[in-house]
PDB file of C-alpha atoms in Angstrom:
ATOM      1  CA  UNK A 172      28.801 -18.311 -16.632  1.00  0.00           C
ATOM      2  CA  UNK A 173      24.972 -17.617 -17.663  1.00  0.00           C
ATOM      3  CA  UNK A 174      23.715 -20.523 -20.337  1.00  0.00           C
ATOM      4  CA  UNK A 175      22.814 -19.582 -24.097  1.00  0.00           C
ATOM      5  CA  UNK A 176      20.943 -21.158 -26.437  1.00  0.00           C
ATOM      6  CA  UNK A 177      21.666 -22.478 -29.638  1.00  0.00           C
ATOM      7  CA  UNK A 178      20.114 -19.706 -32.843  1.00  0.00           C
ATOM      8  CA  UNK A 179      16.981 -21.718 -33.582  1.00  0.00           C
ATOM      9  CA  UNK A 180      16.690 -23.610 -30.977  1.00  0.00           C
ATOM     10  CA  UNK A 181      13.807 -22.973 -28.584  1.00  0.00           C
ATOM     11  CA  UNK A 182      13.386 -24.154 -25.368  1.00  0.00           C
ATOM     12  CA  UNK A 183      10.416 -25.962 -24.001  1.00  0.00           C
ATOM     13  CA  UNK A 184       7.862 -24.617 -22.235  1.00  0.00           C
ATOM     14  CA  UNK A 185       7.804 -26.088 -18.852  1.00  0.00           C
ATOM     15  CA  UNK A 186       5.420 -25.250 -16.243  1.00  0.00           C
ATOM     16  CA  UNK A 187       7.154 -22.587 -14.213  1.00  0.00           C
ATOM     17  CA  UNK A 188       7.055 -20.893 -17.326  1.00  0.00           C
ATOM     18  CA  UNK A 189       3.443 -21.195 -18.291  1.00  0.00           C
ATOM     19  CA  UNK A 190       2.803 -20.234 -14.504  1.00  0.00           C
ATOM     20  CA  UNK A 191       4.947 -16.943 -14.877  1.00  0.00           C
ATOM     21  CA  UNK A 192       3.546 -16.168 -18.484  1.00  0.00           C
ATOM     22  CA  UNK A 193      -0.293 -16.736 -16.582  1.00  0.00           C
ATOM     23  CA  UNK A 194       1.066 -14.205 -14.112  1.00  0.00           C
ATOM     24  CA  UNK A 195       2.166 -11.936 -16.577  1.00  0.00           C
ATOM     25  CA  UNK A 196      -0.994 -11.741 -18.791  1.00  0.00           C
ATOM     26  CA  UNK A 197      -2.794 -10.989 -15.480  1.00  0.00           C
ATOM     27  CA  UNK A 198      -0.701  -8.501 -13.940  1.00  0.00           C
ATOM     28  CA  UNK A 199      -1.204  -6.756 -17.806  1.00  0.00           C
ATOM     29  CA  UNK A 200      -5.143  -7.214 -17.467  1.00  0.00           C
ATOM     30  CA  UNK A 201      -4.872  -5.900 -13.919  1.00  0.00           C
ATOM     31  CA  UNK A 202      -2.735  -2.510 -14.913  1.00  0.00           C
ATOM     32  CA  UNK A 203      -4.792  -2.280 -17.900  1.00  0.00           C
ATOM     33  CA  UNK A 204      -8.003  -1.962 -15.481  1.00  0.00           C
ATOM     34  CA  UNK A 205      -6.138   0.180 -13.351  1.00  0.00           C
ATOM     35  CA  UNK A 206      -5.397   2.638 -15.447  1.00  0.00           C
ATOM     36  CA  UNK A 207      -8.654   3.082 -16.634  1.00  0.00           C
ATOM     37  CA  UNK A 208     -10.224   3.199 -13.375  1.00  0.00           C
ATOM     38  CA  UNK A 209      -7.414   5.903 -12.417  1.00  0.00           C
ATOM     39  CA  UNK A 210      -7.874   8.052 -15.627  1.00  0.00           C
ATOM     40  CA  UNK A 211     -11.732   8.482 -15.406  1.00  0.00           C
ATOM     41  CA  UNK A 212     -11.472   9.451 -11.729  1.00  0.00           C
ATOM     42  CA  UNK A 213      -9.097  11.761 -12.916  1.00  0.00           C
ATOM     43  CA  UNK A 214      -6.231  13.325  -9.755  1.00  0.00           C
ATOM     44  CA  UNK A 215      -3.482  15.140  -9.116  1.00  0.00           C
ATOM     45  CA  UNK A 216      -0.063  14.401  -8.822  1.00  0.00           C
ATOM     46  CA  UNK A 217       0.330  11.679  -6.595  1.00  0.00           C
ATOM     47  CA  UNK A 218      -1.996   9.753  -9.092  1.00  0.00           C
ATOM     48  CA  UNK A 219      -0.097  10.811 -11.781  1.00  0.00           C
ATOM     49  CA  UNK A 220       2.832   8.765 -10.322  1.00  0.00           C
ATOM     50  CA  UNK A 221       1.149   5.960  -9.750  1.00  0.00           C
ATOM     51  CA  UNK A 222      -0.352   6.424 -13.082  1.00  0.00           C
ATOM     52  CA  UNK A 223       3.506   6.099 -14.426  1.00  0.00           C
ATOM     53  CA  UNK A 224       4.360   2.971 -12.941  1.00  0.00           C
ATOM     54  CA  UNK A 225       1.156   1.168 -13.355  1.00  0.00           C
ATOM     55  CA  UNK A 226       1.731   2.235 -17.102  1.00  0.00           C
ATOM     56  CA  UNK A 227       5.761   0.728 -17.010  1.00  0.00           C
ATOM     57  CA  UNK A 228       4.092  -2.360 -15.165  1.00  0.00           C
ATOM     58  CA  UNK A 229       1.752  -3.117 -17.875  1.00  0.00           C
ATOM     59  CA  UNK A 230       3.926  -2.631 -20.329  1.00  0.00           C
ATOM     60  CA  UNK A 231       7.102  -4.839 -18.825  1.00  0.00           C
ATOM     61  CA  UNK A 232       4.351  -7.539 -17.729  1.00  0.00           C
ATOM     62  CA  UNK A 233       2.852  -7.520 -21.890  1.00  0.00           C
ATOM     63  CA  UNK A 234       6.671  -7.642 -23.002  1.00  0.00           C
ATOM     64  CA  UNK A 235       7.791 -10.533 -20.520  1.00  0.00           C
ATOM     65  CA  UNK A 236       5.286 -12.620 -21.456  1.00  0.00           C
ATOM     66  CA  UNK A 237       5.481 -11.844 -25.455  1.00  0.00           C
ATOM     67  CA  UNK A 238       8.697 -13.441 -24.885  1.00  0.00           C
ATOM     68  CA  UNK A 239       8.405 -16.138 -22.907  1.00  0.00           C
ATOM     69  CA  UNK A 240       5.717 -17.187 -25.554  1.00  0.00           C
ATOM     70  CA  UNK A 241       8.735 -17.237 -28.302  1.00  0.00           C
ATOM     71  CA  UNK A 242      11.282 -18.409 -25.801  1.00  0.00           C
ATOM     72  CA  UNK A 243      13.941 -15.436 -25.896  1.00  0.00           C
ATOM     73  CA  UNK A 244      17.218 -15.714 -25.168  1.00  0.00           C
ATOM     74  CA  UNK A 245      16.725 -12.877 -23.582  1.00  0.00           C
ATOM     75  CA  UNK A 246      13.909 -14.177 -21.464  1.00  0.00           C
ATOM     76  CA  UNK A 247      15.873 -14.310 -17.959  1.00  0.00           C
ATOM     77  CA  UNK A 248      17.060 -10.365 -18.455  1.00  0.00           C
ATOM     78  CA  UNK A 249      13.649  -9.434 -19.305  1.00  0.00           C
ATOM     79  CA  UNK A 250      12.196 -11.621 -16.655  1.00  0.00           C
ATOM     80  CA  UNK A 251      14.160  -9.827 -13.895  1.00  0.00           C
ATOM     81  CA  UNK A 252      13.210  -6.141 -15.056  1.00  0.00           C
ATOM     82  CA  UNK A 253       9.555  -7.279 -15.248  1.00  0.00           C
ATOM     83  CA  UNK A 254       9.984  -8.107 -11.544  1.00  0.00           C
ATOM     84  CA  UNK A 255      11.511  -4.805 -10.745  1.00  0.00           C
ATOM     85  CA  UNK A 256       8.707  -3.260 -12.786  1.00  0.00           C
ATOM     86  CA  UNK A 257       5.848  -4.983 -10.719  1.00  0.00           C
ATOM     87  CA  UNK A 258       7.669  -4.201  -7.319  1.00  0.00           C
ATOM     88  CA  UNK A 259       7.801  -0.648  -8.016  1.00  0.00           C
ATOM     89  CA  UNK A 260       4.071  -0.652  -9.101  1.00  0.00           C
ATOM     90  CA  UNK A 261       2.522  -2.477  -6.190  1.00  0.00           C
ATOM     91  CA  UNK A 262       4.674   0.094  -3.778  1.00  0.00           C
ATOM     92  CA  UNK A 263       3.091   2.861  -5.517  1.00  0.00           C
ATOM     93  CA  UNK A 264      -0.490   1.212  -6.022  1.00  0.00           C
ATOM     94  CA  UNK A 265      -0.182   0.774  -1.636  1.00  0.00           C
ATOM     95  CA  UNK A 266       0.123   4.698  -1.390  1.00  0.00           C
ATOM     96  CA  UNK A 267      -3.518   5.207  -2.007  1.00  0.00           C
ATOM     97  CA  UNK A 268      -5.143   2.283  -0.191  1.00  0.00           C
ATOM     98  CA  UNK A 269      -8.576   4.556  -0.537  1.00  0.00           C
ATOM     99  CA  UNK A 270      -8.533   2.707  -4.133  1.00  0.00           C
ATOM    100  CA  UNK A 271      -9.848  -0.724  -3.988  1.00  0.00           C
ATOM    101  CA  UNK A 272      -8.789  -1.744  -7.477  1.00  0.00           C
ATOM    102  CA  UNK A 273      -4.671  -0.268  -6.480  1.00  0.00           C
ATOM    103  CA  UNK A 274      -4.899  -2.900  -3.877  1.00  0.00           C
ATOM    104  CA  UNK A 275      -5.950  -5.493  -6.856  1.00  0.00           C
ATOM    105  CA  UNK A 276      -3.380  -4.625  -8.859  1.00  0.00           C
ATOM    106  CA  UNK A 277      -0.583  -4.661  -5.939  1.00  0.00           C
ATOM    107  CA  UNK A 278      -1.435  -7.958  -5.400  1.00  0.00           C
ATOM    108  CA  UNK A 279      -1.153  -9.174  -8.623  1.00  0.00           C
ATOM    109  CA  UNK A 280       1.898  -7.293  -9.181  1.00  0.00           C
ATOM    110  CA  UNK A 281       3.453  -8.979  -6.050  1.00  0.00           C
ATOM    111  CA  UNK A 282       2.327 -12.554  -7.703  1.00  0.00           C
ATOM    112  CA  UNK A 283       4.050 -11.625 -10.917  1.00  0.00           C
ATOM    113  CA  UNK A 284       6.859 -10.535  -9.271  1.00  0.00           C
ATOM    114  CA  UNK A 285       7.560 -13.679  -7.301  1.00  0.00           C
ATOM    115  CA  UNK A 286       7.077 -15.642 -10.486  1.00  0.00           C
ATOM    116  CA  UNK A 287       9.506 -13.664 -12.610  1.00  0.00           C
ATOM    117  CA  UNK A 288      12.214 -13.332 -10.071  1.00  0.00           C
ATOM    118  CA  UNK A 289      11.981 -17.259 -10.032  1.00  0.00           C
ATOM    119  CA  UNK A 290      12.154 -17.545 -13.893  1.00  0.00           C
ATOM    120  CA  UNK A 291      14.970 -15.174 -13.910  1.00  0.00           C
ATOM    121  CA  UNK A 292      16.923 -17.307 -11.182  1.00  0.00           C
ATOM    122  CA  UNK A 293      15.448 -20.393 -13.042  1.00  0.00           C
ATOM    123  CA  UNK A 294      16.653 -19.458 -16.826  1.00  0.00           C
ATOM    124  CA  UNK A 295      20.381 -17.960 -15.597  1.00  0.00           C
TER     125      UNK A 295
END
């Protein structure tokens, strides 16, 4: 049986979760940079995929940590999909190890991923 919380009744921050929110907000920076690096190089398909899950990545990472920072309930769910999201990015980020910044960002999609499968185990 998975544990609820109380309506109103928030949780404290401890520091696995300040240490998953850090990875988070860097994974998000990380994408962010990413992208842009990936959009003014322009490319064809293959970067367009890439381009899609570096895009779901950032936005997961941005939405985990939003709620970690108000302690959601729903924190463990959304903890777990964020560490599906980062998975999938760093595997597609490793298909075009030409880009030095990809290989960034899979590594600090890996981190994040770690972190938030960890919270997720931590918080059910």
């Amino acid at each position: 049986m998975q544990k609820t919380q109380k309506a109103g009744q928030a949780t404290k921050m401890t520091k696995e979760m300040q240490q998953c929110l850090e990875a988070c907000l860097t994974c998000h920076n990380m994408c962010e940079q990413a992208m842009t690096d990936c959009l003014q190089k322009g490319g064809g398909q293959a970067e367009m995929q890439v381009m899609r899950a570096i895009m779901d990545c950032s936005e997961m990472t941005r939405t985990c940590a939003d709620m970690m920072m108000r302690r959601s309930p729903m924190m463990a769910e959304m903890c777990a999909m964020c560490a599906r999201a980062c998975d999938m990015c760093a595997e597609a980020c490793m298909r075009m190890p030409e880009a030095p910044h990809l290989a960034e960002c899979a590594d600090s999609c890996r981190r994040c991923a770690e972190m938030c499968r960890a919270m997720a185990g931590a918080a059910a």
